[in-house]
XYZ file of C-alpha atoms in Angstrom:
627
model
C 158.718 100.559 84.899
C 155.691 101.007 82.981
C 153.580 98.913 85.280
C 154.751 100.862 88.244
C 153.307 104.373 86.662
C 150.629 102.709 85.743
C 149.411 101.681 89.526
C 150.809 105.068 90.609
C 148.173 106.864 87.771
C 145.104 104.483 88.881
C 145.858 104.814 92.760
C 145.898 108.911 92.520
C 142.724 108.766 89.654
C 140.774 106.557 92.377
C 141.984 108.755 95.230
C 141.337 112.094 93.356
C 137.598 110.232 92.524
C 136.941 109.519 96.032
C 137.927 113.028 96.919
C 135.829 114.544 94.793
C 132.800 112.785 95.673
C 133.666 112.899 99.621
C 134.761 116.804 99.857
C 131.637 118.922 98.990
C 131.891 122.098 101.044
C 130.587 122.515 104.495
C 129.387 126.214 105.618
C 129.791 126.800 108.835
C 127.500 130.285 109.910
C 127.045 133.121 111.764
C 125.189 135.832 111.966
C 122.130 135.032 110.233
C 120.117 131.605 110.815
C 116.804 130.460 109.702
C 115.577 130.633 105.866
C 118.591 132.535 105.027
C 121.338 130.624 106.859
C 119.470 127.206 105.080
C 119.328 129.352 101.366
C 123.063 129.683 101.826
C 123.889 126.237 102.791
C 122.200 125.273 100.137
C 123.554 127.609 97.652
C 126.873 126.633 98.834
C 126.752 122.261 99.109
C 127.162 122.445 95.241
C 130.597 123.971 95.536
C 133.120 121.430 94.993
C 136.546 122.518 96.663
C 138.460 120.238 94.252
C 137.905 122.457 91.278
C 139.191 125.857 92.911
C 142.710 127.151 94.131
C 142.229 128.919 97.728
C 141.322 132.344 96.357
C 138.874 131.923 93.753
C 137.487 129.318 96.329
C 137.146 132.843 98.348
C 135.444 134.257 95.857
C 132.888 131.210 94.736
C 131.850 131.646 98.407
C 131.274 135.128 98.420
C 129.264 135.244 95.016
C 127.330 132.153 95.953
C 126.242 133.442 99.894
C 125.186 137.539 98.354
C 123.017 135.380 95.484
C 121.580 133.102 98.576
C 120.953 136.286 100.954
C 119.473 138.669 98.230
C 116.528 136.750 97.826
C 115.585 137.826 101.146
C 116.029 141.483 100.656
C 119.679 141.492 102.034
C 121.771 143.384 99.187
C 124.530 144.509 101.092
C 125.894 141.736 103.429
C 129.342 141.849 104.828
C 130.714 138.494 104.316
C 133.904 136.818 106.032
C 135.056 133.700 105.099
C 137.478 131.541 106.364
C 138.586 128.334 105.085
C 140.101 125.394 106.781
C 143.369 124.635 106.327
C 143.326 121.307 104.782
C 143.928 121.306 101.038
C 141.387 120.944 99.352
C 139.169 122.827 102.695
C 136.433 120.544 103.981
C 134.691 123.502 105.553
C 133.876 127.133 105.585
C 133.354 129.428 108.652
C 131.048 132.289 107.277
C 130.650 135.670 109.541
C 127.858 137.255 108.173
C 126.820 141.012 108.933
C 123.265 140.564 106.485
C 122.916 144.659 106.824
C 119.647 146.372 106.159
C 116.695 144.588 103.907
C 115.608 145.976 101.033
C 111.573 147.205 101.597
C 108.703 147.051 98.713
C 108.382 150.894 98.067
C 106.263 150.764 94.954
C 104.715 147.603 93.794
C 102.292 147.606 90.684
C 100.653 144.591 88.834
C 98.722 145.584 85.716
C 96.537 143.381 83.444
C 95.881 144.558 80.293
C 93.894 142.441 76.674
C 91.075 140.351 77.609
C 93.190 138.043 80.772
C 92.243 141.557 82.593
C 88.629 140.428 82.709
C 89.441 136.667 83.093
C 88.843 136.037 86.573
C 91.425 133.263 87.450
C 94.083 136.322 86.268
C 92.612 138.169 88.633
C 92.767 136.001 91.606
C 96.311 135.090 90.897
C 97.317 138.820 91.198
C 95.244 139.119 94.804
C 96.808 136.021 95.925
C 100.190 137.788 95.913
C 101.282 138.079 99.542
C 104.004 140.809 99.189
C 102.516 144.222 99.987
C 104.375 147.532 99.992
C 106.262 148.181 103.059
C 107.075 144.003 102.932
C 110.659 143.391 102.886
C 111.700 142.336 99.524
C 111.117 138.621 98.958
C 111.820 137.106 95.353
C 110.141 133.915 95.462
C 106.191 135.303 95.742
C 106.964 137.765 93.281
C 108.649 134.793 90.675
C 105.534 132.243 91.845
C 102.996 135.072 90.474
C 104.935 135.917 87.284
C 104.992 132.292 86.757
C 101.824 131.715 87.338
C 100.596 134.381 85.110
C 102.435 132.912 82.218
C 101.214 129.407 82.924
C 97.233 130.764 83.085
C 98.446 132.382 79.953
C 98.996 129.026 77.819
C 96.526 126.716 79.656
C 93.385 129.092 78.542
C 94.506 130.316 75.117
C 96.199 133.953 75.077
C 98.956 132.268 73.137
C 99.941 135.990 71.908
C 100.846 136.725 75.911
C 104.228 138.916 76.691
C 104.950 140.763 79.656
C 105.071 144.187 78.202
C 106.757 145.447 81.327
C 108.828 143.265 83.720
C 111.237 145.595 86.304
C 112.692 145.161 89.787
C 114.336 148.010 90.792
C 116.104 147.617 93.791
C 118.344 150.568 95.051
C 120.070 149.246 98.097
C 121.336 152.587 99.011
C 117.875 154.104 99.875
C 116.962 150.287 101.208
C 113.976 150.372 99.003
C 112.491 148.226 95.300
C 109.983 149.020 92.800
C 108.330 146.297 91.243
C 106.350 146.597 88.028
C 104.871 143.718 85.763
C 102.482 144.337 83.138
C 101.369 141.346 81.376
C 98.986 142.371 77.822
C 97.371 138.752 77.411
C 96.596 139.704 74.063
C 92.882 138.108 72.583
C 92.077 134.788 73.972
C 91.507 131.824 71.202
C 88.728 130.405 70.929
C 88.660 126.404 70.079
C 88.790 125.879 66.244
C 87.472 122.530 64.085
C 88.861 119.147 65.300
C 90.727 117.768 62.220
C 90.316 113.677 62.926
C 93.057 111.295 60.718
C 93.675 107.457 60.864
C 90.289 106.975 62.515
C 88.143 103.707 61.767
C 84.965 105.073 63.658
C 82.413 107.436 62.217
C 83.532 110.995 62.699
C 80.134 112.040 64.847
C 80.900 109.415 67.074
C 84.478 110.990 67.776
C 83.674 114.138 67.576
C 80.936 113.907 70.471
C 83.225 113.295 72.954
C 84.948 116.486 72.711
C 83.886 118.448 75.823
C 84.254 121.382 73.784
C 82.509 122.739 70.592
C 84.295 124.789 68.329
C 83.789 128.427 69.117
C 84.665 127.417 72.656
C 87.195 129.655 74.933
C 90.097 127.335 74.604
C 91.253 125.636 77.859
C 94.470 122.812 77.455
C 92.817 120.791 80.418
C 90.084 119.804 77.984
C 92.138 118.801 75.182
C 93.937 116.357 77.472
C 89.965 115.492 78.589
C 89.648 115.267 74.765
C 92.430 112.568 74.636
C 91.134 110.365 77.908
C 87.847 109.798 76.374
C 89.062 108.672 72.817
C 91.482 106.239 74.281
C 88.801 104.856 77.340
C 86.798 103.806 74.070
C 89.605 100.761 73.364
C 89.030 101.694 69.805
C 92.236 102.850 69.355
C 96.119 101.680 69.718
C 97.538 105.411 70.104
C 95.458 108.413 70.413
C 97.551 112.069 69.983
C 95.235 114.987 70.561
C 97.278 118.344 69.551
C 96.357 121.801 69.268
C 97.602 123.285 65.578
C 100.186 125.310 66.894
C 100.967 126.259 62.728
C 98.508 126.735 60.831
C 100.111 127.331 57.666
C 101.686 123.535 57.387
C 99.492 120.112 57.391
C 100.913 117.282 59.305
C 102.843 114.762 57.611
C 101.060 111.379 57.763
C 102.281 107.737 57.234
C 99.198 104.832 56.935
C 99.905 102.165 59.883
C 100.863 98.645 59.054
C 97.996 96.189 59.661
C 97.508 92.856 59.596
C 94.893 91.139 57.540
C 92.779 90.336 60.735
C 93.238 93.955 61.709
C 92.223 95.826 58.000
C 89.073 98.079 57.745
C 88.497 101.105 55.987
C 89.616 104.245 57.620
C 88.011 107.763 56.726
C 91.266 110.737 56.122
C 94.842 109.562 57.163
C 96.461 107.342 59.611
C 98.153 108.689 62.257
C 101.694 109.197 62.658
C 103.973 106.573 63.255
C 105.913 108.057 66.100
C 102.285 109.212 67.897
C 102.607 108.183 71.837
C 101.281 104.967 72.807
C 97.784 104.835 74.525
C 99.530 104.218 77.944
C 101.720 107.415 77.656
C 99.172 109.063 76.078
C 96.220 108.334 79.289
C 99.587 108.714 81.680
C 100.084 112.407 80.708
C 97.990 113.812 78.262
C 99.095 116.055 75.249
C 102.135 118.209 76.100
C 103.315 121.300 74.633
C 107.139 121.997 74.399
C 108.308 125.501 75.013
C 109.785 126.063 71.833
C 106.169 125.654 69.984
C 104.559 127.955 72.793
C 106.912 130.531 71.235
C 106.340 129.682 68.028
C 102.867 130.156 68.713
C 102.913 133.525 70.837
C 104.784 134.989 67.222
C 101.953 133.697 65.121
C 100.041 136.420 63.683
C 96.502 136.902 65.213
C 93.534 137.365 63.270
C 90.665 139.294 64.676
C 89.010 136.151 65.949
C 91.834 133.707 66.695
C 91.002 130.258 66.926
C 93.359 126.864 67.198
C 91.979 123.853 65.216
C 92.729 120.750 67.077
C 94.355 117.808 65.385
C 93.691 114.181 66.516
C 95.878 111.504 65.130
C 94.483 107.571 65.537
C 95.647 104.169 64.945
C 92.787 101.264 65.500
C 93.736 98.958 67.999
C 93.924 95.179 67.264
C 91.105 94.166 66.101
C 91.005 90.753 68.160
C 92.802 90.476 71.540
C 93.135 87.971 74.147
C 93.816 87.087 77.175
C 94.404 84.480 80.048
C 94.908 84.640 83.302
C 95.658 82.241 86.384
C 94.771 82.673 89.997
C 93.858 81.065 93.386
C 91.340 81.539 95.968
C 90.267 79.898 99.256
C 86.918 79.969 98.046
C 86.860 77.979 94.666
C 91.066 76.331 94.763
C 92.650 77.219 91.575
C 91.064 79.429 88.258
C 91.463 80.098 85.198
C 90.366 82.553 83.068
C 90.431 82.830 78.799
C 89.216 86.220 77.185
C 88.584 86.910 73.869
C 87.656 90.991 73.525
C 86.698 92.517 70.168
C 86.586 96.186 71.063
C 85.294 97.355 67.683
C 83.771 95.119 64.987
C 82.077 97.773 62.987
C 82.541 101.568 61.826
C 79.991 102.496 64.702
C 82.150 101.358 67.481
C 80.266 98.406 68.387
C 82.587 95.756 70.949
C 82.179 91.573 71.836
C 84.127 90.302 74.066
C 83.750 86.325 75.444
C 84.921 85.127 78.969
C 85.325 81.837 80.339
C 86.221 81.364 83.750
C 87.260 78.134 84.992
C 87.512 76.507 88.898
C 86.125 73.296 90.663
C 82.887 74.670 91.911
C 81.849 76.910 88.884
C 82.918 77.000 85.575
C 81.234 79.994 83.488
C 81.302 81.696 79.967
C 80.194 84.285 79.172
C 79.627 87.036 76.011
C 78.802 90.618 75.836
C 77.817 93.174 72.729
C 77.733 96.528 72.989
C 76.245 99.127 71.214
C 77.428 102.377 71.974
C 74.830 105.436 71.249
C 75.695 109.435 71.002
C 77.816 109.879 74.144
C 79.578 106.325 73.183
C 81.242 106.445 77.229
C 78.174 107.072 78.587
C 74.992 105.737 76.540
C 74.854 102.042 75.529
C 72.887 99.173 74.725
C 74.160 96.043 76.123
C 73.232 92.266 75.166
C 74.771 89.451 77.254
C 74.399 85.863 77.399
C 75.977 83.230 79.557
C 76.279 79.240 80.626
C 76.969 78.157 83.972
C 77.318 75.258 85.944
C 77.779 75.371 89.568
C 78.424 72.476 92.225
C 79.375 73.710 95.622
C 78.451 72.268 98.879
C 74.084 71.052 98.980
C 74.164 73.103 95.502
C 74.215 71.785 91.961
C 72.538 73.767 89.077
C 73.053 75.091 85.283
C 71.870 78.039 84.108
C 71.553 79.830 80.960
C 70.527 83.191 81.062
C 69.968 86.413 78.042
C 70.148 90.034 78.862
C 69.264 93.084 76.882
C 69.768 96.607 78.797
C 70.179 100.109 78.426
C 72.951 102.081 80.404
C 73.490 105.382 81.660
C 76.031 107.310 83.208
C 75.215 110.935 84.813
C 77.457 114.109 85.604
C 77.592 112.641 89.456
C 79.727 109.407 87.924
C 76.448 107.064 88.745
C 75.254 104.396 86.740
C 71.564 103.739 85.978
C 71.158 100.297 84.294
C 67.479 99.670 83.057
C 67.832 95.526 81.963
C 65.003 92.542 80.579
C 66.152 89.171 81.716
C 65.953 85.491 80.654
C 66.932 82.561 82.488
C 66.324 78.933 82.208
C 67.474 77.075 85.281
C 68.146 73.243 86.161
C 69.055 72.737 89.738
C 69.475 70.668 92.782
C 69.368 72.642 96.028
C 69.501 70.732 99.411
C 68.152 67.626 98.022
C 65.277 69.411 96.446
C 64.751 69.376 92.411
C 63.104 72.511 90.026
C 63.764 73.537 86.862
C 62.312 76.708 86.383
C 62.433 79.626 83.481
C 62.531 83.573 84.758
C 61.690 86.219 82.752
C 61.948 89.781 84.231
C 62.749 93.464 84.185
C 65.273 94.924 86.769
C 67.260 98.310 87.378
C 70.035 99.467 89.188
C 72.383 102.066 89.984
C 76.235 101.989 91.280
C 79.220 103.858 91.303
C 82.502 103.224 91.850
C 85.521 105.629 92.249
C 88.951 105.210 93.039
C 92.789 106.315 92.832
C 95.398 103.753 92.272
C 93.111 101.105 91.239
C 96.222 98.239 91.609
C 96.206 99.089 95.213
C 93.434 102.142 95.810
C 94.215 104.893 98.453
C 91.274 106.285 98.071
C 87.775 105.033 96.610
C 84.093 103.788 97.359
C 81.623 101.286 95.228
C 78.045 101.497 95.126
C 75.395 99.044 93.889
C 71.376 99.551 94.816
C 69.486 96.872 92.183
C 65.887 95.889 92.080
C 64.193 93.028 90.218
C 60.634 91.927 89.850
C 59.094 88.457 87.827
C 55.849 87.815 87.821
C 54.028 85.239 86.360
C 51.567 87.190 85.015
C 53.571 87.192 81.866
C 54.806 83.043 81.666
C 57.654 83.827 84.632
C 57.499 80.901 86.584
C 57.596 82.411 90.049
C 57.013 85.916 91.410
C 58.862 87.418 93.280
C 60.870 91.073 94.234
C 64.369 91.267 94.882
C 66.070 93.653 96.215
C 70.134 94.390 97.098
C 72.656 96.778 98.225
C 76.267 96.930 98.639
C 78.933 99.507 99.615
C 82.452 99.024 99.791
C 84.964 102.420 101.147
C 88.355 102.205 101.764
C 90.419 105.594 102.826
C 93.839 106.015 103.857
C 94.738 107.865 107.294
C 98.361 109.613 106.202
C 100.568 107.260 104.590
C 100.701 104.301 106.440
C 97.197 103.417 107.379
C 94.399 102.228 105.259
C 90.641 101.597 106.536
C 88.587 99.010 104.240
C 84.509 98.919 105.424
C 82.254 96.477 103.459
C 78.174 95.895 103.751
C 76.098 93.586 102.019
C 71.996 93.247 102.094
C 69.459 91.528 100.594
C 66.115 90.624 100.484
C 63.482 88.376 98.411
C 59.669 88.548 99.156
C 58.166 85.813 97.316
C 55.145 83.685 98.067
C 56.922 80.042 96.783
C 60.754 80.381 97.759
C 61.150 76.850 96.202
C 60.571 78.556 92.750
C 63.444 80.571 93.313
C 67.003 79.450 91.588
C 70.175 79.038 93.935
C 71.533 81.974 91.641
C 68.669 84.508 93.319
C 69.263 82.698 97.016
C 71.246 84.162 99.538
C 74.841 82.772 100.990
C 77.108 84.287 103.075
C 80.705 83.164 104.204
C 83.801 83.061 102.673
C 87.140 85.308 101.686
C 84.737 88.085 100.352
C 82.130 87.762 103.085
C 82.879 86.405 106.931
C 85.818 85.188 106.898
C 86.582 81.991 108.976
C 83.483 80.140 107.748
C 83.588 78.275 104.747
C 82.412 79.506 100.870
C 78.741 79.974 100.939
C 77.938 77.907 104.097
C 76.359 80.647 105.900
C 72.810 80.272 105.076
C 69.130 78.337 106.451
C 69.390 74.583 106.093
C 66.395 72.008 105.802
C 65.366 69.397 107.961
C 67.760 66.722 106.842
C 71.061 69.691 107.673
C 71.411 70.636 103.778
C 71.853 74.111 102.975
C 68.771 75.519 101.072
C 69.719 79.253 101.111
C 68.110 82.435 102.652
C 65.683 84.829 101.560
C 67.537 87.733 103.200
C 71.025 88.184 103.798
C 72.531 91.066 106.081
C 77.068 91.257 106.198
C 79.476 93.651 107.262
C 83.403 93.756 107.437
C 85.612 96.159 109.241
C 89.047 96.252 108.427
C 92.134 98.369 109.135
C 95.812 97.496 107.906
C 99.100 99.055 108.399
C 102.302 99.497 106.761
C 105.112 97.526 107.824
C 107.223 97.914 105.006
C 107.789 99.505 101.714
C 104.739 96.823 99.793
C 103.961 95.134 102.602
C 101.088 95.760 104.865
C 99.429 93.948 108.366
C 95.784 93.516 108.545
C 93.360 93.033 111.624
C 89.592 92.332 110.433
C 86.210 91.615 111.652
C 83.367 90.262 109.642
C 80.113 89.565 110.555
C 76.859 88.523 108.814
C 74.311 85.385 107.864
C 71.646 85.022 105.281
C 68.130 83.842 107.115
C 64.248 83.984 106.142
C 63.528 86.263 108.641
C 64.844 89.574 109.520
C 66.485 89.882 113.024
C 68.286 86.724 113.307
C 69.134 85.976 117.162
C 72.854 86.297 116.469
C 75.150 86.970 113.329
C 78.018 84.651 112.492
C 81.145 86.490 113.596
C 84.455 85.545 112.671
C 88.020 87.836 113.245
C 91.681 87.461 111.915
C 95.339 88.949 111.373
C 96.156 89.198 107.793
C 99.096 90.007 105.751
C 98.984 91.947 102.427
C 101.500 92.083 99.588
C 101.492 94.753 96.904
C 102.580 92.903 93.766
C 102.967 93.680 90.483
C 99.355 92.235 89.513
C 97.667 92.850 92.255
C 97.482 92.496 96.098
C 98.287 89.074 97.647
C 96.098 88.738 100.821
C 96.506 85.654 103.451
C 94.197 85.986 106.349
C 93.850 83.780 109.204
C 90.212 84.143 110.736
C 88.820 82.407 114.022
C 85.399 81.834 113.969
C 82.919 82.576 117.096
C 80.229 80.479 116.060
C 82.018 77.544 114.816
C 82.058 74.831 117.453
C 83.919 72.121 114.899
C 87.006 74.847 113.359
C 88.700 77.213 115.663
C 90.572 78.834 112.586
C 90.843 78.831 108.544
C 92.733 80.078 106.244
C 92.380 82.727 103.411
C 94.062 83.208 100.362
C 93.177 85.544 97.368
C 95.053 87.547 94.440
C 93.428 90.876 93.257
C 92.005 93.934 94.071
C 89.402 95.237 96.735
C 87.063 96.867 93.621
């Protein structure tokens, strides 16, 4: 007996669940259509039948279609229903007589405090697109109000109200007044940055503030603010916070570090529960709406401004990293990293690199020494060791570097470099050992969006490079290169990817020049469907000996097939040669396939080459990013 009410309960609490979820209300219309009959559909697909007996279902409808139609101006429809006669009803058959809409008699927007001479304020009021004589539409007026009260928090009248806020609608004389007078109050000014937790010196920090106290406060720049401290690496979690009460300190708790990790930190740590860098870059400092209201009740002095608190914690102290991958070009890699990013109170970084594959295996080291601007101005020492053995080339190379970076307003980088290297190599049979010492500069810029995958972005690189051996340089020569890279998307499903590559050496004794200043061409980053690097002169005896000028271009365009996974249609062409104007270029042109991983895109390319009498095909294969 008890097992037989038992299935009887479950059956009807599975059929009353499937109900439930399969019955929403369907409104059937007539009489109005457009906007209005899609508002009241809408209004009305929440309604679930199961909850209601017939009449108050009656009634839910009626409520719900006036609150849909007086948006529009319509204030007194005449509404019919008529329900189905299923229990619960599936569907409702609306006749709808809208009756007159409501017209904008009187319509005034006043701006009163200092927002009144603050000309995005302005422009927000003149963008309004209801006039008088407009039939009443709510959702222009409620964009503007909200608008206004957004401007209001993002550029500092945190004592903003809406001193007067009235619709007056009198559907008997089909008309509405509309008045909203918003008194912005005084608009605060940035106060001092309080800085706690931090390991760096405080000028360092506080120079990348893209405000100075005094400042009309604007909330994009505090979440600038935040960017730039965590871009530094310094830092584990970065929380960058106006004061919104100024009458109580933050309460601070020191951060647990390791021994490797200890250094002495000027003020406080930061707080525990502070956002991690990721969340913190992801969406900058936030400000809930209950301490906007706290703040609008604060009482204003005559010159208010709002200190800003930033909170720190230093990141690790040593970090690494390894990583595995595969390419046509060298077979399988690996990669070790070990990355200081601050080893001293000024913010200065090391970070070593080796890179391991059959052809080349490489390690490397960098120091930097931030200046002022520590994002933008930097000295920069490097050294490296590198062996090489591809194809007619063998050679091993040690080289030192000492430069001094810039980055401008525009997002271009001038480099101004020195350079060292001492080189022992075998190229096409022929032996040199020779030591390099020169100055060199260059400029590039790269930009993008979505850098896993970008949608959107360009690289630039223009680099020149002179050794003479007028100062103990073993050869003299100038060299000069260029490369631009653009990909753009075309809606949502097609992406354009354009590459070009020159080069050029002018020297008067080419053999003095290292394999790592020659010119190659071919390969999964170059023209595909010739092999790594065996695009270039050769000597008598067939051995590759490289070129003194190098000219390659790719022109790619892939589609969406599905979701991550995208079809690709190429053509690359290029060569490197000693003298410009080669009679042809080698040519080669594929299908491809791209896969949007989690690391990374997965590319496979098949590419026939035109100038290739011995290979009508070859394969591609690479992991990573265009830039």
């Amino acid at each position: 007996m008890e097992r037989g009410v038992f299935a009887r309960v479950m059956a009807a609490a599975l059929g009353l669940g499937i109900a439930h979820g399969a019955l929403a209300l369907e409104a059937r219309i007539d009489g109005v259509e457009g906007a209005v009959a899609e508002n009241i559909s809408h209004y009305l697909s929440e309604v679930d039948a199961v909850q209601y007996d017939r009449r108050r279902l009656e009634g839910e409808v009626m409520r719900r279609t006036r609150e849909a139609m007086r948006v529009y101006g319509y204030y007194e429809p005449r509404i019919q229903p008529r329900l189905d006669e299923r229990e619960p009803p599936r569907y409702v058959d609306l006749a709808i007589d809208s009756g007159p809409q409501v017209i904008v008699e009187v319509l005034e927007v006043r701006l009163e405090g200092q927002a009144a001479r603050d000309e995005p304020f302005r422009d927000t009021v003149d963008s309004l697109t209801l006039q008088v004589g407009d039939p009443l539409l709510h959702a222009p007026w409620d964009r503007m109000r909200s608008r206004l009260a957004n401007l209001a928090l993002e550029r500092g009248y945190f004592g903003w109200r809406f001193t007067d806020r009235r619709m007056e609608v009198r559907p008997f004389d089909e008309s509405a007044r509309l008045y909203l007078t918003l008194d912005s109050g005084p608009r605060y000014t940035f106060g001092n940055i309080t800085l706690r937790g931090h390991h760096i010196v405080e000028e360092r920090l506080r120079n990348l503030a893209p405000f100075e106290p005094g400042d009309p406060y604007l909330a994009g720049q505090v979440a600038l603010y935040a960017q730039r401290l965590g871009q530094t690496n310094w830092f584990s979690s970065v929380s960058v916070r106006p004061r919104l009460d100024a009458r109580r300190e933050l309460a601070i708790a020191p951060p647990t570090l390791g021994w490797w990790n200890m250094v002495a930190t000027e003020g406080e740590a930061a707080l525990p529960q502070a956002p991690t860098m990721r969340a913190a870059m992801a969406s900058g400092p936030t400000l809930s709406a209950m301490a906007l209201a706290g703040v609008s009740r604060l009482h204003a002095p005559e010159q208010p401004n709002m200190p800003i608190d930033v909170s720190l914690v230093p990141a690790d102290r040593h970090q690494f990293e390894t990583g595995i991958g595969y390419a046509t070009d060298v077979g399988p890699r690996l990669h070790f990293g070990w990355d200081q990013p601050w080893i001293n109170r000024y913010g200065h970084s090391l970070e070593h690199d080796l890179s391991l594959s059959l052809p080349e295996q490489q390690f490397t080291g960098t120091y930097l020494m931030p200046l002022d601007d520590p994002l933008r101005d930097q000295y920069r020492f490097q050294y490296g060791l590198r062996h090489r053995d591809n194809q007619d080339t063998r050679t091993s190379e040690l080289t030192l570097e000492g430069a001094r970076r810039w980055e401008f307003d525009n997002r271009w980088v001038q480099t101004l470099f020195v350079r060292a290297t001492y080189e022992d190599f075998t190229q096409g049979g022929e032996a040199e050992s020779v030591f390099l010492y020169y100055p060199g500069v260059s400029w590039s810029r790269t930009r993008t969006r979505n850098p896993r995958f970008p949608t959107w972005g360009d690289r630039q690189l223009i680099a020149f490079e002179y050794s003479d051996t007028a100062w103990g340089s073993d050869a003299t020569f100038l060299r000069m290169t260029g490369n631009t890279e653009w990909i753009r998307m075309f809606g949502d499903n097609l992406r354009f990817v354009s590459r070009l590559a020159i080069g050029a050496i002018e020297t008067d004794d080419f053999s003095q020049i290292p394999p790592s200043l020659r010119f190659f061409t071919g390969g999964d980053r170059s023209v595909r469907g010739y092999g790594y690097e065996t695009l270039a002169p050769r000597n008598e005896e067939g051995l590759l000996r490289g070129g003194q000028q190098m000219l390659a271009g790719s022109l790619e365009l892939q589609h969406r097939v599905r979701g991550n996974w995208w079809g690709a249609a190429f053509i690359d062409s290029g060569d490197a040669f000693d003298n410009w104007g080669p009679d042809t270029l080698n040519t080669g042109a594929g299908l491809g396939v791209r896969w949007i991983s989690p690391v990374g895109p997965v590319r496979f390319d098949i590419a026939h080459p035109f100038d290739d009498e011995e290979n009508s095909w070859r394969l591609h294969f690479a992991i990573g990013p265009e830039f």
